[in-house]
Short mmCIF file of C-alpha atoms and ligand atoms in Angstrom, two decimals:
data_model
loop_
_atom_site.label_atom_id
_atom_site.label_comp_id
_atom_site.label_asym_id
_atom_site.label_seq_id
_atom_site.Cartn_x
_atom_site.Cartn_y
_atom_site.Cartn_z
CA UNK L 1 0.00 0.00 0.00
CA UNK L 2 2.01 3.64 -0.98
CA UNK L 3 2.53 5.20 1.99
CA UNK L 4 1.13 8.59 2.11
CA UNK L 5 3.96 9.85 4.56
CA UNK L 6 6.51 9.48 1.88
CA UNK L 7 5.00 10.36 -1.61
CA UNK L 8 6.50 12.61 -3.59
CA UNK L 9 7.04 16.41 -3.57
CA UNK L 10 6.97 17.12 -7.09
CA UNK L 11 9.08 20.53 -8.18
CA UNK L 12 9.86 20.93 -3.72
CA UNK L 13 12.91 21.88 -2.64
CA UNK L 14 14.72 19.60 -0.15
CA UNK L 15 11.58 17.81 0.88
CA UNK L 16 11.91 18.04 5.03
CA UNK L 17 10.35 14.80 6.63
CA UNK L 18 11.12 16.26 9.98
CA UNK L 19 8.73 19.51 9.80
CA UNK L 20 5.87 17.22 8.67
CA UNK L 21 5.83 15.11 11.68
CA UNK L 22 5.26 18.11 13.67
CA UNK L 23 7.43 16.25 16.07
CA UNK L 24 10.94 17.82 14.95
CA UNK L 25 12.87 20.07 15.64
CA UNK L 26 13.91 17.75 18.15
CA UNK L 27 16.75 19.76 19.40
CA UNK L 28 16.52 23.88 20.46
CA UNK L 29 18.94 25.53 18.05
CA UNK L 30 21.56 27.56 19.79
CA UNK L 31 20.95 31.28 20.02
CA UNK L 32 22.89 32.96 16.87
CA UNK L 33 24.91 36.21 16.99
CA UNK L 34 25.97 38.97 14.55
CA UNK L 35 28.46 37.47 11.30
CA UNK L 36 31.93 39.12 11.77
CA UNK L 37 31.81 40.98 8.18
CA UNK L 38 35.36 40.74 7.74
CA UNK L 39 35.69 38.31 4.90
CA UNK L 40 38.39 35.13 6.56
CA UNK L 41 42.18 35.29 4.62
CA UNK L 42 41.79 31.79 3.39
CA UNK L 43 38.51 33.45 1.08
CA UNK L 44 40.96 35.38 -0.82
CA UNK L 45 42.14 34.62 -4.37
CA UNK L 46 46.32 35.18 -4.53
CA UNK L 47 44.73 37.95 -7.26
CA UNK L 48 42.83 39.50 -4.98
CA UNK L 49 45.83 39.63 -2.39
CA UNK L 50 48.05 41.06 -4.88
CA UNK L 51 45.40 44.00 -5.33
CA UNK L 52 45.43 44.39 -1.70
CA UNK L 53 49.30 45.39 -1.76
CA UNK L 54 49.25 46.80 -5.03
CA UNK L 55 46.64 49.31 -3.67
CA UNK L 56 48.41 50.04 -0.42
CA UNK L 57 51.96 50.69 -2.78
CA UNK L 58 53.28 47.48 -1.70
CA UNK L 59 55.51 45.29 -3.63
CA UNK L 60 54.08 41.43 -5.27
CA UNK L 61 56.81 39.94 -2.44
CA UNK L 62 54.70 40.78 0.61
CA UNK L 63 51.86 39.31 -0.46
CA UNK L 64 53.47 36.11 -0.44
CA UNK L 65 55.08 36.35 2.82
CA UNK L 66 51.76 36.44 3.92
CA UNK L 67 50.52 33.71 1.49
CA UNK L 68 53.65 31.30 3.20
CA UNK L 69 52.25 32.44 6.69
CA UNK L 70 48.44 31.94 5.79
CA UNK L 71 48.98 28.31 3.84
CA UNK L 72 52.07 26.64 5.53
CA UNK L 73 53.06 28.36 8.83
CA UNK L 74 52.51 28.21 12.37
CA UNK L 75 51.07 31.86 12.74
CA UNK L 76 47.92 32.36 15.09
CA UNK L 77 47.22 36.13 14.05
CA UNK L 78 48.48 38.69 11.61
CA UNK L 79 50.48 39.66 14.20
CA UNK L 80 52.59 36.60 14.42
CA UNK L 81 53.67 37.39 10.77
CA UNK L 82 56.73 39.46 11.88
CA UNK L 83 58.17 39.93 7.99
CA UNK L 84 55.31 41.75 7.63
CA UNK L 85 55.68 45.91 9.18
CA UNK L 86 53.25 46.43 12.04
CA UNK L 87 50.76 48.88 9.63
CA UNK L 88 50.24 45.87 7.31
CA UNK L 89 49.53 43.81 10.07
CA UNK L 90 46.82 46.23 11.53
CA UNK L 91 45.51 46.73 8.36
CA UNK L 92 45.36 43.27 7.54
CA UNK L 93 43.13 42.49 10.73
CA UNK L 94 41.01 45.79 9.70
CA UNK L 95 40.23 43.80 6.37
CA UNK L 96 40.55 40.21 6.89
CA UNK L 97 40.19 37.81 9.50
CA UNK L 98 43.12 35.68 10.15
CA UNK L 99 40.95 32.77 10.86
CA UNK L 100 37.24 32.21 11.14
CA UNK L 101 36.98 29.79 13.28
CA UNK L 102 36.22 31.43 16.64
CA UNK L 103 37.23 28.89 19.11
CA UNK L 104 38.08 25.10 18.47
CA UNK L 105 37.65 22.33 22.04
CA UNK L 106 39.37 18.95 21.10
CA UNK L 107 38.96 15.30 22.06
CA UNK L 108 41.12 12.67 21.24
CA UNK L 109 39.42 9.05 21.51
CA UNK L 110 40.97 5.28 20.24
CA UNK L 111 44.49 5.66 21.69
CA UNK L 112 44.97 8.96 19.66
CA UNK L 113 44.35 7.70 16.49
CA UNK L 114 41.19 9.78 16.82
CA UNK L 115 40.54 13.19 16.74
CA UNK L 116 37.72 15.76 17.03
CA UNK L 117 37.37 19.12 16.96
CA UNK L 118 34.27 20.88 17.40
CA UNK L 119 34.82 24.59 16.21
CA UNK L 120 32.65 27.48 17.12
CA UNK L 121 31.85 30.36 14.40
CA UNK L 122 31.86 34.08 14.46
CA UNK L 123 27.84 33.53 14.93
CA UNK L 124 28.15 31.01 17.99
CA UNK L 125 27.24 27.83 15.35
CA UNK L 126 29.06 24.55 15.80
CA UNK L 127 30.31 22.59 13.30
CA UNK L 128 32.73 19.51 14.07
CA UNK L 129 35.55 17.94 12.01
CA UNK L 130 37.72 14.67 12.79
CA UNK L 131 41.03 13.49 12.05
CA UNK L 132 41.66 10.21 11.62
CA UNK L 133 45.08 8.69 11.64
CA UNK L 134 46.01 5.42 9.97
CA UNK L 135 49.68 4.19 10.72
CA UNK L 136 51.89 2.60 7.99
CA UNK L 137 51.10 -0.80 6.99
CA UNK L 138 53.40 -2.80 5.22
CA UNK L 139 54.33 -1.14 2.26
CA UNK L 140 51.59 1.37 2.83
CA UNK L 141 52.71 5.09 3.68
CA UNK L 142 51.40 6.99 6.80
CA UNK L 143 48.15 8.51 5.95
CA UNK L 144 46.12 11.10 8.58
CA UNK L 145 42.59 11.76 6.82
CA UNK L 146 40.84 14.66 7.92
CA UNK L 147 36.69 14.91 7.64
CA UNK L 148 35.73 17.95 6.98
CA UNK L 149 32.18 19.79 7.97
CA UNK L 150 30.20 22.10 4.56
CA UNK L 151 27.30 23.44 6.67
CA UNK L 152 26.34 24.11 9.45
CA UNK L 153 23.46 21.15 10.07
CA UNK L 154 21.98 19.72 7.34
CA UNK L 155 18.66 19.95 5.74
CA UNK L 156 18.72 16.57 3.74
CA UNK L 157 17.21 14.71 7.26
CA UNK L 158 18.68 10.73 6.77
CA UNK L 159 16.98 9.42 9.75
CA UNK L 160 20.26 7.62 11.17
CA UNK L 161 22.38 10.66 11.27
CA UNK L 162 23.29 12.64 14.34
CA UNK L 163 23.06 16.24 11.86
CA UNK L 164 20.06 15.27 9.94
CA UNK L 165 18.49 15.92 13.00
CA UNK L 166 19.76 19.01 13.52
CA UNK L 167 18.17 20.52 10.67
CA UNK L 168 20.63 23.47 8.38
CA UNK L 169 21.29 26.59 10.58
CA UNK L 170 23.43 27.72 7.42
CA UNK L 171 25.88 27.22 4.92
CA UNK L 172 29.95 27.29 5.50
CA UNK L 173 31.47 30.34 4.21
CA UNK L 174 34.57 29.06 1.90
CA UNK L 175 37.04 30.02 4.54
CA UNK L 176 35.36 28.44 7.24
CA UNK L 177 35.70 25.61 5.67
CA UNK L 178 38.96 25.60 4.71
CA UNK L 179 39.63 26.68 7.96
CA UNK L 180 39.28 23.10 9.48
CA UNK L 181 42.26 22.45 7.12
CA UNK L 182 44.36 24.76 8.15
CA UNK L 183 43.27 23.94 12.06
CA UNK L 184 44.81 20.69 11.48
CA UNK L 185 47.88 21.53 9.34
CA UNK L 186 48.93 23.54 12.33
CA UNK L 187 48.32 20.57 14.67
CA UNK L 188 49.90 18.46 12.50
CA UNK L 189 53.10 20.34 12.14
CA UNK L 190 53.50 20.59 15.84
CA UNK L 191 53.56 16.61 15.94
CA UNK L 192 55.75 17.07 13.12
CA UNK L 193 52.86 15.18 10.44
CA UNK L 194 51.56 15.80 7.53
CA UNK L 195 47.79 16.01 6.68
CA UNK L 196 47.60 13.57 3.55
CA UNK L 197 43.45 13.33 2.46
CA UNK L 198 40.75 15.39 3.48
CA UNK L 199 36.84 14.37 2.95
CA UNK L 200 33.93 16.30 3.22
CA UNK L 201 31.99 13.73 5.32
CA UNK L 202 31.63 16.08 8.19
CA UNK L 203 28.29 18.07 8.79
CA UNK L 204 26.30 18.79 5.89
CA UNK L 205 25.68 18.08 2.34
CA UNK L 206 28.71 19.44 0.48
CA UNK L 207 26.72 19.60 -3.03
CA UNK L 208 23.64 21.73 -1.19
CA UNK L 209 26.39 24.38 -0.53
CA UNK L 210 28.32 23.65 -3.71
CA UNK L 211 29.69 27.30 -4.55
CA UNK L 212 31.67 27.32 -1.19
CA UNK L 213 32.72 23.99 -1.33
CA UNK L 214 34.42 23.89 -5.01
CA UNK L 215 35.84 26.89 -4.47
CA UNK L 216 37.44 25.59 -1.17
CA UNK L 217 38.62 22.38 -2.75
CA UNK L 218 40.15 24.99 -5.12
CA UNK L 219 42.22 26.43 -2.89
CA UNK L 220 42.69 23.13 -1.17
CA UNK L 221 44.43 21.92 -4.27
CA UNK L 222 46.12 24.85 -5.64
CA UNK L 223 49.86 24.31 -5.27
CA UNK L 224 50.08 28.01 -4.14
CA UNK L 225 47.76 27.70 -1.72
CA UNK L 226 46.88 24.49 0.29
CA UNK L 227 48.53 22.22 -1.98
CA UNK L 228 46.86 18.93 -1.43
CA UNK L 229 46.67 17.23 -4.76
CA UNK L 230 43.05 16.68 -6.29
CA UNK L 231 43.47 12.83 -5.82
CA UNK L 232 43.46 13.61 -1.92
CA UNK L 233 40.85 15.26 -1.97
CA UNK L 234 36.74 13.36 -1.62
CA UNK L 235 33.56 15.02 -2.36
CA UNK L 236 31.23 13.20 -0.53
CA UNK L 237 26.82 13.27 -1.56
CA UNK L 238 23.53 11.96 -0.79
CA UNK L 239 23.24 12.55 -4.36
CA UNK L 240 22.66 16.32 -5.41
CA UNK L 241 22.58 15.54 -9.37
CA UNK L 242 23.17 19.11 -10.74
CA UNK L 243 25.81 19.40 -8.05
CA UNK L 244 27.61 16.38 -9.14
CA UNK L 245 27.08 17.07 -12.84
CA UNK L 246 28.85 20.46 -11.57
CA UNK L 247 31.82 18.81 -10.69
CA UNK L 248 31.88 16.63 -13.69
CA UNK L 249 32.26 19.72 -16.19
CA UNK L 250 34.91 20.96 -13.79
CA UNK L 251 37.14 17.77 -14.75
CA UNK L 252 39.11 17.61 -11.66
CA UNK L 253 40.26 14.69 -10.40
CA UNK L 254 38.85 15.06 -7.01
CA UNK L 255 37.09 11.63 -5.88
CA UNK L 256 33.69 11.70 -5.52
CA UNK L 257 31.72 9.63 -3.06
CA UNK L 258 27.84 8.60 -3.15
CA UNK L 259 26.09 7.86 0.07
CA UNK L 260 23.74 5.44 -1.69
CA UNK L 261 22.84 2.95 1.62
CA UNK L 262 20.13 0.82 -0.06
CA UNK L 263 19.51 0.09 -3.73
CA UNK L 264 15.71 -0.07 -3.01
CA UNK L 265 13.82 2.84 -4.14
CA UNK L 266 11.32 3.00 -1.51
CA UNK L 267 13.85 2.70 0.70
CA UNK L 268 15.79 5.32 -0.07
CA UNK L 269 13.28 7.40 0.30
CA UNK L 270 13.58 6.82 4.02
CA UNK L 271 17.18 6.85 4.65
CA UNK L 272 17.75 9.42 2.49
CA UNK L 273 14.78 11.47 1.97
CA UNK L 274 16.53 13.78 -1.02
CA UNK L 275 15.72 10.24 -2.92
CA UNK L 276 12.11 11.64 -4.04
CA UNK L 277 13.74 14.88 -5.13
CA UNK L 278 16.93 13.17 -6.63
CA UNK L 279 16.02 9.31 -7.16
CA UNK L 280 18.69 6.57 -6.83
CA UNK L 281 19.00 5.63 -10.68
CA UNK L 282 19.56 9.42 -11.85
CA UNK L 283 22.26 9.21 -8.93
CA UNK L 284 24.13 6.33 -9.79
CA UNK L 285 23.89 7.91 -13.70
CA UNK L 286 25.08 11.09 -12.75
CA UNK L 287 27.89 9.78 -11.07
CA UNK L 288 28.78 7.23 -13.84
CA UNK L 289 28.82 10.17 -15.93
CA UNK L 290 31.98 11.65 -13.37
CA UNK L 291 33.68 8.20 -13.53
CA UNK L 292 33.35 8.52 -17.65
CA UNK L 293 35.07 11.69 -17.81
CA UNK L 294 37.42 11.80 -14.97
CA UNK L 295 38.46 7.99 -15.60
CA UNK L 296 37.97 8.33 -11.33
CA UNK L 297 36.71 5.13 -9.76
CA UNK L 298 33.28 6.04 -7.63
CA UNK L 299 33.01 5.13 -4.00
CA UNK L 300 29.62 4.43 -2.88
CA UNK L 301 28.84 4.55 1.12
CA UNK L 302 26.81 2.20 2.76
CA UNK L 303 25.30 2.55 6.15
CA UNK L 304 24.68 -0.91 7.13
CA UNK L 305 21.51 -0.78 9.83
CA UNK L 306 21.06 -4.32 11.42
CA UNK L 307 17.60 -5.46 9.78
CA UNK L 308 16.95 -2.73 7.35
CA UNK L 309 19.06 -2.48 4.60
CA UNK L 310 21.64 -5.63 5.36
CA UNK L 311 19.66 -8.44 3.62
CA UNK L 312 20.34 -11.17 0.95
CA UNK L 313 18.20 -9.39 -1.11
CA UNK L 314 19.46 -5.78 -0.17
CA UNK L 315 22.81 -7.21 -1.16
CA UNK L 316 21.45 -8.53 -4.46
CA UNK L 317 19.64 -5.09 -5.63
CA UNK L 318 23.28 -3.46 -4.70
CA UNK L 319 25.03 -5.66 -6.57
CA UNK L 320 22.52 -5.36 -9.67
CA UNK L 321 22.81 -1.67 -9.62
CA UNK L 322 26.48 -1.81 -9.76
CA UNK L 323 27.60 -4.32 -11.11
CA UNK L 324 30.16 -3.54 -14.21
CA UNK L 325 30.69 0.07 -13.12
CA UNK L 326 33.82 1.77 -12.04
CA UNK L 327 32.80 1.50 -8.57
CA UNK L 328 34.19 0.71 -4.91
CA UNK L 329 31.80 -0.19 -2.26
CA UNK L 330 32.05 0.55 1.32
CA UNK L 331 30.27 -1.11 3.96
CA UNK L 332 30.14 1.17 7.00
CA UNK L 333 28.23 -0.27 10.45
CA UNK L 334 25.79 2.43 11.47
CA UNK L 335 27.19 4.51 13.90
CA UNK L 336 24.60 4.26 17.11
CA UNK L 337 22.74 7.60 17.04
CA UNK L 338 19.63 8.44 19.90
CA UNK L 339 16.77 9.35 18.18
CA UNK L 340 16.58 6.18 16.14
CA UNK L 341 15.24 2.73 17.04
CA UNK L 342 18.02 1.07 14.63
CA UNK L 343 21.21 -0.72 15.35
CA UNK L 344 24.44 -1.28 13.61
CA UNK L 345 24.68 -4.48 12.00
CA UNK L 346 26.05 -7.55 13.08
CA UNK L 347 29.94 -8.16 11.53
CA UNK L 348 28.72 -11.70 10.51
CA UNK L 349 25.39 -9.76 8.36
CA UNK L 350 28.26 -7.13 6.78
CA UNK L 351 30.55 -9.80 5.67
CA UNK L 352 27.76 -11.56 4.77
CA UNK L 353 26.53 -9.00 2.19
CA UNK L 354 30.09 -8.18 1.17
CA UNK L 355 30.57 -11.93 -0.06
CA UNK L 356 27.70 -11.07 -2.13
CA UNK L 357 29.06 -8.01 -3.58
CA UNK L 358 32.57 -9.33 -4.45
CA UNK L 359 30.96 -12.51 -6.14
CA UNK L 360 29.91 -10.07 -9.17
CA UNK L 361 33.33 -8.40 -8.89
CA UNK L 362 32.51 -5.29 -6.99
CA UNK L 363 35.61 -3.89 -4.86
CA UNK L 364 34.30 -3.77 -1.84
CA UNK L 365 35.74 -3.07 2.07
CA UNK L 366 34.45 -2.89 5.26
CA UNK L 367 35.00 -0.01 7.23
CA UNK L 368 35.71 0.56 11.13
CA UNK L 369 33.84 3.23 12.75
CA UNK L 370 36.30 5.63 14.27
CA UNK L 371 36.55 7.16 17.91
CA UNK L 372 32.87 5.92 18.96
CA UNK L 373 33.39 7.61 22.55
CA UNK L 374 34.02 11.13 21.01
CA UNK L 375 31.07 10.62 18.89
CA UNK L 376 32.65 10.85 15.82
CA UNK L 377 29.62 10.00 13.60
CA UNK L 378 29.05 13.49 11.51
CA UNK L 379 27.33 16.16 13.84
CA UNK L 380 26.79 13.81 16.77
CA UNK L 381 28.77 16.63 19.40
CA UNK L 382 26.98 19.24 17.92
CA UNK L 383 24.22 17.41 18.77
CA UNK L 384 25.35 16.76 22.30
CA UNK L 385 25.88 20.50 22.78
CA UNK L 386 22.40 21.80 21.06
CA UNK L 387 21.45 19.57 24.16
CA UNK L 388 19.23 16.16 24.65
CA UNK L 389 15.85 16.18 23.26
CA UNK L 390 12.83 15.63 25.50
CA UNK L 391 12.33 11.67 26.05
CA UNK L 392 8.80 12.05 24.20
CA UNK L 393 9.94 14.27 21.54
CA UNK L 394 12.71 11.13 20.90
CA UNK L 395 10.00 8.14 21.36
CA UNK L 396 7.85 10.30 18.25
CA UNK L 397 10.93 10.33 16.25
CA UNK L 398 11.48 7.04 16.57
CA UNK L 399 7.59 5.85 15.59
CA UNK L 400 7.44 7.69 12.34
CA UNK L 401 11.25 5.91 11.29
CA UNK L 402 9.69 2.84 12.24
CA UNK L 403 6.28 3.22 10.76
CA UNK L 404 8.50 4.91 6.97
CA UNK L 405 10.53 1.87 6.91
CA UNK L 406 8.15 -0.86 8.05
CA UNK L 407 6.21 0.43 4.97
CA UNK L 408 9.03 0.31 3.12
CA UNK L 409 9.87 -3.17 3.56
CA UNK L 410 6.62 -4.84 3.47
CA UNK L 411 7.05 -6.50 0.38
CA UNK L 412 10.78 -8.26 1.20
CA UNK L 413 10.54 -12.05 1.03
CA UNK L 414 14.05 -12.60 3.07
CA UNK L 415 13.79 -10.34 6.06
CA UNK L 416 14.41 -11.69 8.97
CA UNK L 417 12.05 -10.18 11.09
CA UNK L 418 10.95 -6.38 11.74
CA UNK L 419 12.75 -3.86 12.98
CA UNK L 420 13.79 -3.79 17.13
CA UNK L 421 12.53 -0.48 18.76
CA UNK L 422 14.31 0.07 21.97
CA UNK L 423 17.28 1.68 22.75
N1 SAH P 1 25.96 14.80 3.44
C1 SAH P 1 26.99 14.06 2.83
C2 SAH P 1 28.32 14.14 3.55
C3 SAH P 1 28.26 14.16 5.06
S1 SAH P 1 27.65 12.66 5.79
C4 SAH P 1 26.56 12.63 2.62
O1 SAH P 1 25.53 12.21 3.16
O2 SAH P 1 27.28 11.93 1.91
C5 SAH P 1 29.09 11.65 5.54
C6 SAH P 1 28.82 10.16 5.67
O3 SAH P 1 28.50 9.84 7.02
C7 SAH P 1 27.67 9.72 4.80
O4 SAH P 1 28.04 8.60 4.02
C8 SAH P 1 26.65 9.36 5.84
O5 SAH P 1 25.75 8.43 5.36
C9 SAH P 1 27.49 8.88 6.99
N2 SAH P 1 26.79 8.81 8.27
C10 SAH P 1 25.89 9.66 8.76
N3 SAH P 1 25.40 9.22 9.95
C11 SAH P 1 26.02 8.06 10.20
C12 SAH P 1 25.92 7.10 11.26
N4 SAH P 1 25.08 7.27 12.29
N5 SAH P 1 26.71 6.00 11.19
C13 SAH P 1 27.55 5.83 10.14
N6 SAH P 1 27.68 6.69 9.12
C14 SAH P 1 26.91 7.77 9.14
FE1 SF4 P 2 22.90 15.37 5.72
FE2 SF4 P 2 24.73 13.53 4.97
FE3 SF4 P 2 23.65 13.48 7.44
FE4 SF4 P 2 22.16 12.83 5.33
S1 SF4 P 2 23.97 11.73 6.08
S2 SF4 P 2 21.54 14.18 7.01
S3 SF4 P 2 22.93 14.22 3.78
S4 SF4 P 2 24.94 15.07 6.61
#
């Protein structure tokens, strides 16, 4: 029987499940203050810093003394940049800010290999990024991966995700988000490491704010700037089509990443409720289409929630979908949020459905969730700090995931049994 709850909003913007339960917001948004209208450093073009001197009768040189300071050193302020005469400096700070990010608390969870930062904006909004260090294996280098945050909240609303539930206070500013990069850089240098991927699997949806976020991976990439090659660097989407067709004419070589979670179409339009705006086959086409012209292998995200999405036949309509194309899966054990009734899956029901990806030749890899006692799932300290939701609100939540998805999966011959409710 269709279920009215989930029908399509033809020509809607990012259809908002949330607001139609009249159960959500489930969590008070923090009180907002004024922007600072200084525009961050890290927002301007090397052109537009060579105006800046140029203007002030200032030779090309000092602009990239403060390019070397900005992109690769230690410095905390303009003041710090001591190459630089003090009138620069002051009117540096009169113009620019030296970094947007307003304050930044840090937690460090699995032996250190885990890190978190939650950074506060000129506005008082949160946003959180993590840094995730994987020693050398074997003949495997070093790599430290930082995830980056693109908004502030999210308004796309996947029911298993600590920021969908947050709702979007706003988009990142370019700097802002770049300025989780250069956080870490700093950090990194003082441990004497390098930062070697970053991926925008922090809060938000990266393609929803797409202006800010290509031209940060710009600058993340340019060789005067950041420097991180475009290989490094992973765009990751709950499958924005114009956005991703957007970075297909750009012909980078970034790596794009889908979060697909279920190859069921009714399904999707649970977990990922931009399905009825942005359906699952236009999706996997779309990206296709970036594979074609990049020649860039697509990784596709799965959130693997015990009962839901994890059965033989979920694994069979994943591997019919992509079976053939340039494609690595990823099979990721749903990171235990509050407001939902669903648990990870087992290891045996993940290895289980990776057998049955690899047997039609899909590269395919099961991922460890990082630094569980920080919270490291995307927006999940935010969420902690926007503080806990009334128990009822949470119980309401819960019902309408349970009653979407129990629709949803009425018609599955192989499912074990319903979904557990419970925490
Ligand atoms: N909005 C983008 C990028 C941010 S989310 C997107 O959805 O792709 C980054 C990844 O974290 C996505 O693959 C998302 O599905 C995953 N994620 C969100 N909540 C999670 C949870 N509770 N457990 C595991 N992964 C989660
Ligand atoms: Fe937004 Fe991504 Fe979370 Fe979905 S998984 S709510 S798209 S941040």
């Amino acid at each position: 029987m269709p279920n009215p709850d989930h029908a399509p909003e033809p020509g809607s913007a990012v259809p908002s499940p949330n607001a139609a339960d009249g159960a959500l917001p489930l969590l008070d948004l923090p009180a907002s203050g004024p922007q600072d209208a200084r525009p961050g450093i890290s927002d301007a073009s090397p052109g537009e810093l060579l105006s800046w001197f140029a203007d002030r009768g200032e030779a090309a040189f000092r602009a990239r003394q403060l390019a070397d300071h900005v992109w690769s050193g230690r410095a905390k302020s303009f003041d710090d940049i001591h190459t630089l005469p003090g009138p620069l400096r002051e009117a540096l700070e009169a113009t620019y800010r030296f970094c947007t990010l307003t304050g930044t608390e840090r937690r460090s969870a699995d032996g250190g290999l885990t890190d978190k930062a939650l950074h506060t904006l000129d506005d008082g909004r949160v946003v959180e990024s993590v840094l995730m260090r994987y020693p050398a294996r074997g003949s495997r280098r070093e790599r430290t991966t930082l995830c980056i945050s693109s908004q502030a909240g999210c308004a796309v609303g996947c029911p298993f995700c600590a920021t969908g539930e947050l709702g979007l206070w706003r988009d990142l500013r370019t700097s802002e988000i770049i300025d989780q990069a250069r956080f870490w850089r700093n950090e990194l240098a003082g441990e004497g490491r390098r930062l070697t991927n970053i991926v925008f699997m922090g809060m938000g949806e990266p393609l929803l704010n797409p202006d800010a976020v290509l031209a940060a991976c710009g600058a993340l990439s340019d060789g005067t700037r950041f420097g991180l090659g475009q290989r490094h660097i992973t765009v990751s989407t709950a499958g924005v089509i114009p956005g991703i067709e957007r970075l297909t004419d750009l012909r980078r070589q970034y790596k794009l990443a889908i979060s697909l979670h279920t190859a069921r179409p009714d399904l999707r339009d649970v977990l990922v409720p931009l399905n009825r705006k942005y359906p699952l086959e236009g999706v996997v086409a779309a990206a296709t289409d970036y594979a074609d012209a990049t020649g860039r292998r697509i990784t596709y995200e799965m959130v693997m929630i015990d009962r839901i999405n994890d059965t033989p036949a979920d694994a069979r309509a994943t591997a019919e979908l992509l079976r053939g194309r340039l494609a690595h899966v990823n099979l990721i054990p749903m990171n235990p949020v509050a407001h939902t009734p669903w648990r990870p899956s087992s290891p045996e029901r993940v290895e289980a459905y990776a057998a049955t990806l690899r047997a039609v030749g899909l590269h395919t890899t099961v991922r460890r969730n990082r630094g569980l006692d920080i919270g490291a799932a995307c927006g999940q300290l935010a969420a902690q700090m926007a503080g806990e939701p009334a128990p009822a609100a949470v119980q309401r939540r819960r019902d309408v995931i349970e009653r979407r998805s129990a629709a949803a999966l009425i018609d599955i011959p192989d499912r074990p049994a319903q979904p557990r409710s419970g925490a």
